Short mmCIF file of N, CA and C in Angstrom, two decimals:
data_model
loop_
_atom_site.label_atom_id
_atom_site.label_comp_id
_atom_site.label_asym_id
_atom_site.label_seq_id
_atom_site.Cartn_x
_atom_site.Cartn_y
_atom_site.Cartn_z
N UNK A 1 5.31 -3.79 -18.31
CA UNK A 1 4.45 -3.71 -18.93
C UNK A 1 2.96 -3.54 -18.43
N UNK A 2 2.92 -4.52 -17.31
CA UNK A 2 1.56 -4.33 -16.43
C UNK A 2 1.54 -3.50 -15.34
N UNK A 3 2.69 -3.00 -14.85
CA UNK A 3 3.28 -1.73 -13.95
C UNK A 3 2.69 -0.85 -14.18
N UNK A 4 2.95 -0.65 -15.52
CA UNK A 4 2.52 0.51 -16.16
C UNK A 4 0.97 0.87 -16.27
N UNK A 5 0.56 -0.50 -16.88
CA UNK A 5 -1.05 -0.41 -16.69
C UNK A 5 -1.93 0.19 -15.45
N UNK A 6 -1.77 -0.47 -14.73
CA UNK A 6 -1.55 -0.85 -13.10
C UNK A 6 -1.82 1.12 -12.73
N UNK A 7 -0.83 1.76 -13.03
CA UNK A 7 -0.25 2.73 -12.71
C UNK A 7 -1.24 3.53 -13.06
N UNK A 8 -1.46 3.58 -14.70
CA UNK A 8 -2.48 3.71 -15.66
C UNK A 8 -3.92 4.37 -14.91
N UNK A 9 -4.59 2.87 -14.20
CA UNK A 9 -5.40 2.92 -14.31
C UNK A 9 -5.76 3.56 -12.69
N UNK A 10 -4.77 3.29 -11.96
CA UNK A 10 -4.98 4.05 -10.67
C UNK A 10 -4.76 5.47 -10.74
N UNK A 11 -3.87 5.90 -11.56
CA UNK A 11 -3.56 7.52 -11.51
C UNK A 11 -5.01 8.25 -11.91
N UNK A 12 -6.44 7.25 -12.41
CA UNK A 12 -7.22 7.96 -12.87
C UNK A 12 -8.45 7.87 -12.18
N UNK A 13 -8.01 7.29 -10.92
CA UNK A 13 -8.77 6.89 -10.04
C UNK A 13 -8.91 7.93 -8.92
N UNK A 14 -10.02 8.63 -8.38
CA UNK A 14 -10.37 9.88 -7.14
C UNK A 14 -10.57 8.69 -5.82
N UNK A 15 -10.53 10.04 -4.85
CA UNK A 15 -11.00 9.14 -4.11
C UNK A 15 -12.12 8.85 -3.49
N UNK A 16 -13.15 9.87 -4.23
CA UNK A 16 -14.51 9.09 -4.37
C UNK A 16 -15.07 7.77 -5.91
N UNK A 17 -14.17 7.84 -6.17
CA UNK A 17 -14.47 6.47 -7.05
C UNK A 17 -13.32 5.64 -7.27
N UNK A 18 -12.60 5.04 -6.27
CA UNK A 18 -11.47 3.91 -6.23
C UNK A 18 -11.86 2.87 -6.74
N UNK A 19 -10.66 2.16 -7.35
CA UNK A 19 -10.67 0.84 -7.63
C UNK A 19 -10.11 -0.01 -6.66
N UNK A 20 -10.90 -1.10 -7.19
CA UNK A 20 -10.64 -2.24 -6.05
C UNK A 20 -9.70 -3.09 -6.45
N UNK A 21 -8.83 -4.01 -5.80
CA UNK A 21 -8.05 -5.07 -6.11
C UNK A 21 -8.85 -6.12 -6.92
N UNK A 22 -9.87 -6.41 -6.43
CA UNK A 22 -10.63 -7.08 -7.09
C UNK A 22 -11.22 -7.08 -8.78
N UNK A 23 -11.10 -5.72 -8.72
CA UNK A 23 -11.28 -4.84 -10.44
C UNK A 23 -9.87 -4.97 -11.37
N UNK A 24 -9.02 -4.50 -9.98
CA UNK A 24 -7.33 -4.75 -11.07
C UNK A 24 -7.15 -5.83 -11.74
N UNK A 25 -7.53 -6.85 -10.72
CA UNK A 25 -7.57 -7.97 -11.30
C UNK A 25 -8.15 -8.83 -12.12
N UNK A 26 -9.54 -8.45 -12.11
CA UNK A 26 -10.27 -8.50 -13.68
C UNK A 26 -9.72 -7.86 -14.50
N UNK A 27 -9.35 -6.58 -14.51
CA UNK A 27 -9.27 -5.90 -15.89
C UNK A 27 -7.92 -6.29 -16.10
N UNK A 28 -6.96 -6.74 -15.45
CA UNK A 28 -5.43 -7.10 -15.88
C UNK A 28 -5.37 -8.83 -16.10
N UNK A 29 -6.28 -9.54 -15.74
CA UNK A 29 -5.78 -10.81 -15.43
C UNK A 29 -4.88 -11.35 -14.35
N UNK A 30 -4.21 -10.82 -13.90
CA UNK A 30 -2.86 -10.39 -12.71
C UNK A 30 -3.91 -11.24 -11.56
N UNK A 31 -3.20 -12.16 -10.71
CA UNK A 31 -3.79 -13.02 -9.60
C UNK A 31 -3.73 -11.68 -8.62
N UNK A 32 -4.80 -11.65 -7.45
CA UNK A 32 -4.09 -10.85 -5.95
C UNK A 32 -3.13 -10.63 -5.52
N UNK A 33 -2.04 -11.31 -5.28
CA UNK A 33 -0.72 -11.46 -5.59
C UNK A 33 -0.30 -10.86 -6.03
N UNK A 34 0.09 -11.02 -7.30
CA UNK A 34 0.54 -10.15 -8.29
C UNK A 34 0.25 -8.61 -8.20
N UNK A 35 -1.15 -8.49 -8.41
CA UNK A 35 -1.49 -7.06 -8.21
C UNK A 35 -0.93 -6.56 -7.11
N UNK A 36 -0.94 -6.81 -5.76
CA UNK A 36 -0.84 -6.62 -4.38
C UNK A 36 1.20 -6.31 -4.94
N UNK A 37 1.70 -7.16 -5.05
CA UNK A 37 3.21 -7.11 -5.31
C UNK A 37 3.34 -5.37 -6.63
N UNK A 38 2.65 -5.50 -7.47
CA UNK A 38 3.23 -4.34 -8.21
C UNK A 38 2.65 -2.88 -7.35
N UNK A 39 1.71 -2.88 -7.01
CA UNK A 39 1.02 -1.73 -5.95
C UNK A 39 2.37 -1.39 -5.06
N UNK A 40 2.82 -2.29 -4.32
CA UNK A 40 3.92 -2.11 -3.83
C UNK A 40 4.99 -1.59 -4.55
N UNK A 41 5.69 -2.29 -5.48
CA UNK A 41 6.81 -1.46 -6.63
C UNK A 41 6.88 -0.40 -6.70
N UNK A 42 5.11 -0.12 -7.10
CA UNK A 42 4.94 1.11 -7.66
C UNK A 42 5.27 2.31 -6.19
N UNK A 43 4.40 2.06 -5.22
CA UNK A 43 4.87 3.06 -4.02
C UNK A 43 6.49 3.28 -3.36
N UNK A 44 7.20 1.65 -3.81
CA UNK A 44 8.38 2.16 -3.43
C UNK A 44 9.30 3.07 -4.57
N UNK A 45 8.74 3.30 -5.53
CA UNK A 45 8.95 3.15 -6.61
C UNK A 45 8.58 5.42 -6.35
N UNK A 46 8.40 5.45 -5.62
CA UNK A 46 7.30 7.01 -4.88
C UNK A 46 6.26 7.38 -5.57
N UNK A 47 5.46 6.61 -6.01
CA UNK A 47 4.16 6.92 -6.59
C UNK A 47 2.86 6.89 -5.40
N UNK A 48 1.78 7.89 -5.07
CA UNK A 48 1.25 7.95 -4.29
C UNK A 48 0.03 7.19 -4.40
N UNK A 49 -0.01 6.38 -3.86
CA UNK A 49 -1.21 5.61 -4.02
C UNK A 49 -1.62 5.61 -2.63
N UNK A 50 -2.89 5.41 -2.49
CA UNK A 50 -3.70 5.78 -1.49
C UNK A 50 -4.59 4.11 -1.54
N UNK A 51 -5.02 3.90 -0.04
CA UNK A 51 -5.95 2.94 -0.48
C UNK A 51 -6.65 2.86 1.43
N UNK A 52 -7.93 3.06 1.30
CA UNK A 52 -8.50 3.79 2.83
C UNK A 52 -9.30 2.51 3.01
N UNK A 53 -9.26 1.41 2.17
CA UNK A 53 -9.88 0.46 2.68
C UNK A 53 -11.48 0.18 1.64
N UNK A 54 -11.37 1.12 0.14
CA UNK A 54 -12.51 0.97 -0.42
C UNK A 54 -11.73 1.13 -1.57
N UNK A 55 -10.95 0.90 -1.80
CA UNK A 55 -10.29 0.79 -3.35
C UNK A 55 -8.71 1.42 -3.28
N UNK A 56 -8.05 2.12 -4.03
CA UNK A 56 -7.02 2.51 -4.45
C UNK A 56 -7.49 3.75 -5.77
N UNK A 57 -6.41 4.76 -5.26
CA UNK A 57 -6.62 6.08 -6.17
C UNK A 57 -5.33 6.68 -5.87
N UNK A 58 -5.14 7.79 -6.67
CA UNK A 58 -3.78 8.24 -6.59
C UNK A 58 -3.63 10.07 -5.76
N UNK A 59 -2.86 9.88 -5.01
CA UNK A 59 -3.25 11.49 -3.85
C UNK A 59 -2.82 12.41 -5.10
N UNK A 60 -3.97 13.55 -4.55
CA UNK A 60 -4.34 14.60 -5.52
C UNK A 60 -3.71 15.77 -4.67
N UNK A 61 -3.80 15.43 -3.43
CA UNK A 61 -3.84 16.87 -2.45
C UNK A 61 -3.01 16.36 -1.01
N UNK A 62 -2.46 17.79 -0.76
CA UNK A 62 -1.42 17.87 0.52
C UNK A 62 -2.52 17.14 1.62
N UNK A 63 -3.49 16.95 1.70
CA UNK A 63 -3.90 16.35 2.51
C UNK A 63 -4.06 14.53 2.65
N UNK A 64 -4.37 14.01 1.15
CA UNK A 64 -3.94 12.97 1.23
C UNK A 64 -2.86 12.58 1.09
N UNK A 65 -1.55 13.21 0.98
CA UNK A 65 -0.14 13.01 1.41
C UNK A 65 0.39 12.93 2.76
N UNK A 66 -0.37 13.90 3.37
CA UNK A 66 -0.13 13.65 4.79
C UNK A 66 -1.06 12.03 5.68
N UNK A 67 -2.00 11.99 4.76
CA UNK A 67 -2.60 10.32 5.56
C UNK A 67 -1.40 9.26 5.00
N UNK A 68 -0.96 9.56 3.97
CA UNK A 68 -0.17 8.13 3.70
C UNK A 68 1.56 8.35 4.44
N UNK A 69 1.86 9.21 4.65
CA UNK A 69 3.01 9.29 5.87
C UNK A 69 2.60 9.31 6.77
N UNK A 70 1.35 9.66 7.03
CA UNK A 70 0.87 9.06 8.53
C UNK A 70 0.31 7.47 8.88
N UNK A 71 -0.18 6.93 7.83
CA UNK A 71 -0.32 5.74 7.82
C UNK A 71 1.08 4.27 7.67
N UNK A 72 2.21 5.08 7.06
CA UNK A 72 3.30 4.59 6.91
C UNK A 72 4.25 4.58 8.13
N UNK A 73 3.96 6.16 9.05
CA UNK A 73 4.69 6.13 10.15
C UNK A 73 4.15 5.30 10.96
N UNK A 74 2.50 5.43 10.77
CA UNK A 74 2.12 3.89 11.98
C UNK A 74 3.04 2.71 11.58
N UNK A 75 2.20 2.53 10.68
CA UNK A 75 2.91 1.20 10.26
C UNK A 75 4.40 0.64 11.37
N UNK A 76 5.23 1.98 10.93
CA UNK A 76 6.89 1.64 11.22
C UNK A 76 6.75 1.90 12.92
N UNK A 77 5.72 2.28 13.86
CA UNK A 77 5.94 2.43 15.08
C UNK A 77 5.34 1.03 15.81
N UNK A 78 4.25 0.78 14.91
CA UNK A 78 4.11 -0.71 15.37
C UNK A 78 4.95 -1.64 15.04
N UNK A 79 6.08 -1.82 14.41
CA UNK A 79 6.51 -2.67 14.12
C UNK A 79 7.82 -3.07 14.59
N UNK A 80 8.05 -1.39 15.33
CA UNK A 80 9.54 -1.64 16.23
C UNK A 80 8.77 -2.09 17.66
N UNK A 81 7.41 -2.05 17.86
CA UNK A 81 7.08 -2.41 19.15
C UNK A 81 7.25 -3.86 18.57
N UNK A 82 7.12 -4.67 17.86
CA UNK A 82 7.00 -6.17 17.52
C UNK A 82 8.78 -6.58 17.82
N UNK A 83 9.33 -5.68 17.22
CA UNK A 83 10.99 -5.88 17.05
C UNK A 83 11.15 -6.02 18.32
N UNK A 84 11.26 -5.26 18.93
CA UNK A 84 11.47 -4.60 20.55
C UNK A 84 10.63 -5.74 21.76
N UNK A 85 9.57 -6.64 21.27
CA UNK A 85 9.20 -7.25 22.14
C UNK A 85 9.65 -8.72 22.01
N UNK A 86 10.11 -8.93 20.82
CA UNK A 86 10.96 -10.32 19.84
C UNK A 86 12.42 -10.11 20.93
N UNK A 87 12.51 -9.40 20.67
CA UNK A 87 14.24 -9.12 21.08
C UNK A 87 14.13 -9.61 22.85
N UNK A 88 13.08 -8.92 23.17
CA UNK A 88 12.85 -9.22 24.62
C UNK A 88 12.60 -10.37 25.13
N UNK A 89 12.09 -11.09 24.33
CA UNK A 89 11.36 -12.29 24.20
C UNK A 89 11.53 -13.91 23.94
N UNK A 90 12.96 -13.69 23.92
CA UNK A 90 13.31 -14.67 22.91
C UNK A 90 13.42 -15.76 23.91
N UNK A 91 14.17 -15.41 24.98
CA UNK A 91 14.64 -17.08 26.17
C UNK A 91 13.25 -17.80 26.61
N UNK A 92 13.88 -18.91 26.45
CA UNK A 92 12.90 -19.95 26.09
C UNK A 92 12.12 -20.31 24.82
N UNK A 93 12.60 -19.65 24.27
CA UNK A 93 11.59 -19.85 22.60
C UNK A 93 12.58 -20.48 21.66
N UNK A 94 13.65 -20.24 21.89
CA UNK A 94 14.86 -20.42 20.48
C UNK A 94 15.92 -21.28 21.54
N UNK A 95 16.02 -22.53 20.61
CA UNK A 95 17.66 -23.15 20.94
C UNK A 95 18.30 -22.98 20.15
N UNK A 96 19.42 -23.48 20.66
CA UNK A 96 20.55 -23.19 19.55
C UNK A 96 21.50 -24.28 20.10
#
């Protein structure tokens, strides 16, 4: 139920009028963590939800979609570096 409500709220928002997570919490009565988890689940389901630091809104243009893909690609690259470094630097840090 809350997934649908949050999706509906975000779908009505635009780049020029996004909604903050605090506003979503206030409107739904959910905790910050619950709202973040629901947004993550909505994204995992294929919903084009953007947050450029000012709040959430639904992607409406190809440019918005390219931004989302670029952001996730960047995150994956950063995580890959962390994994590589962790694998290379475990000596002396882990005892078995």
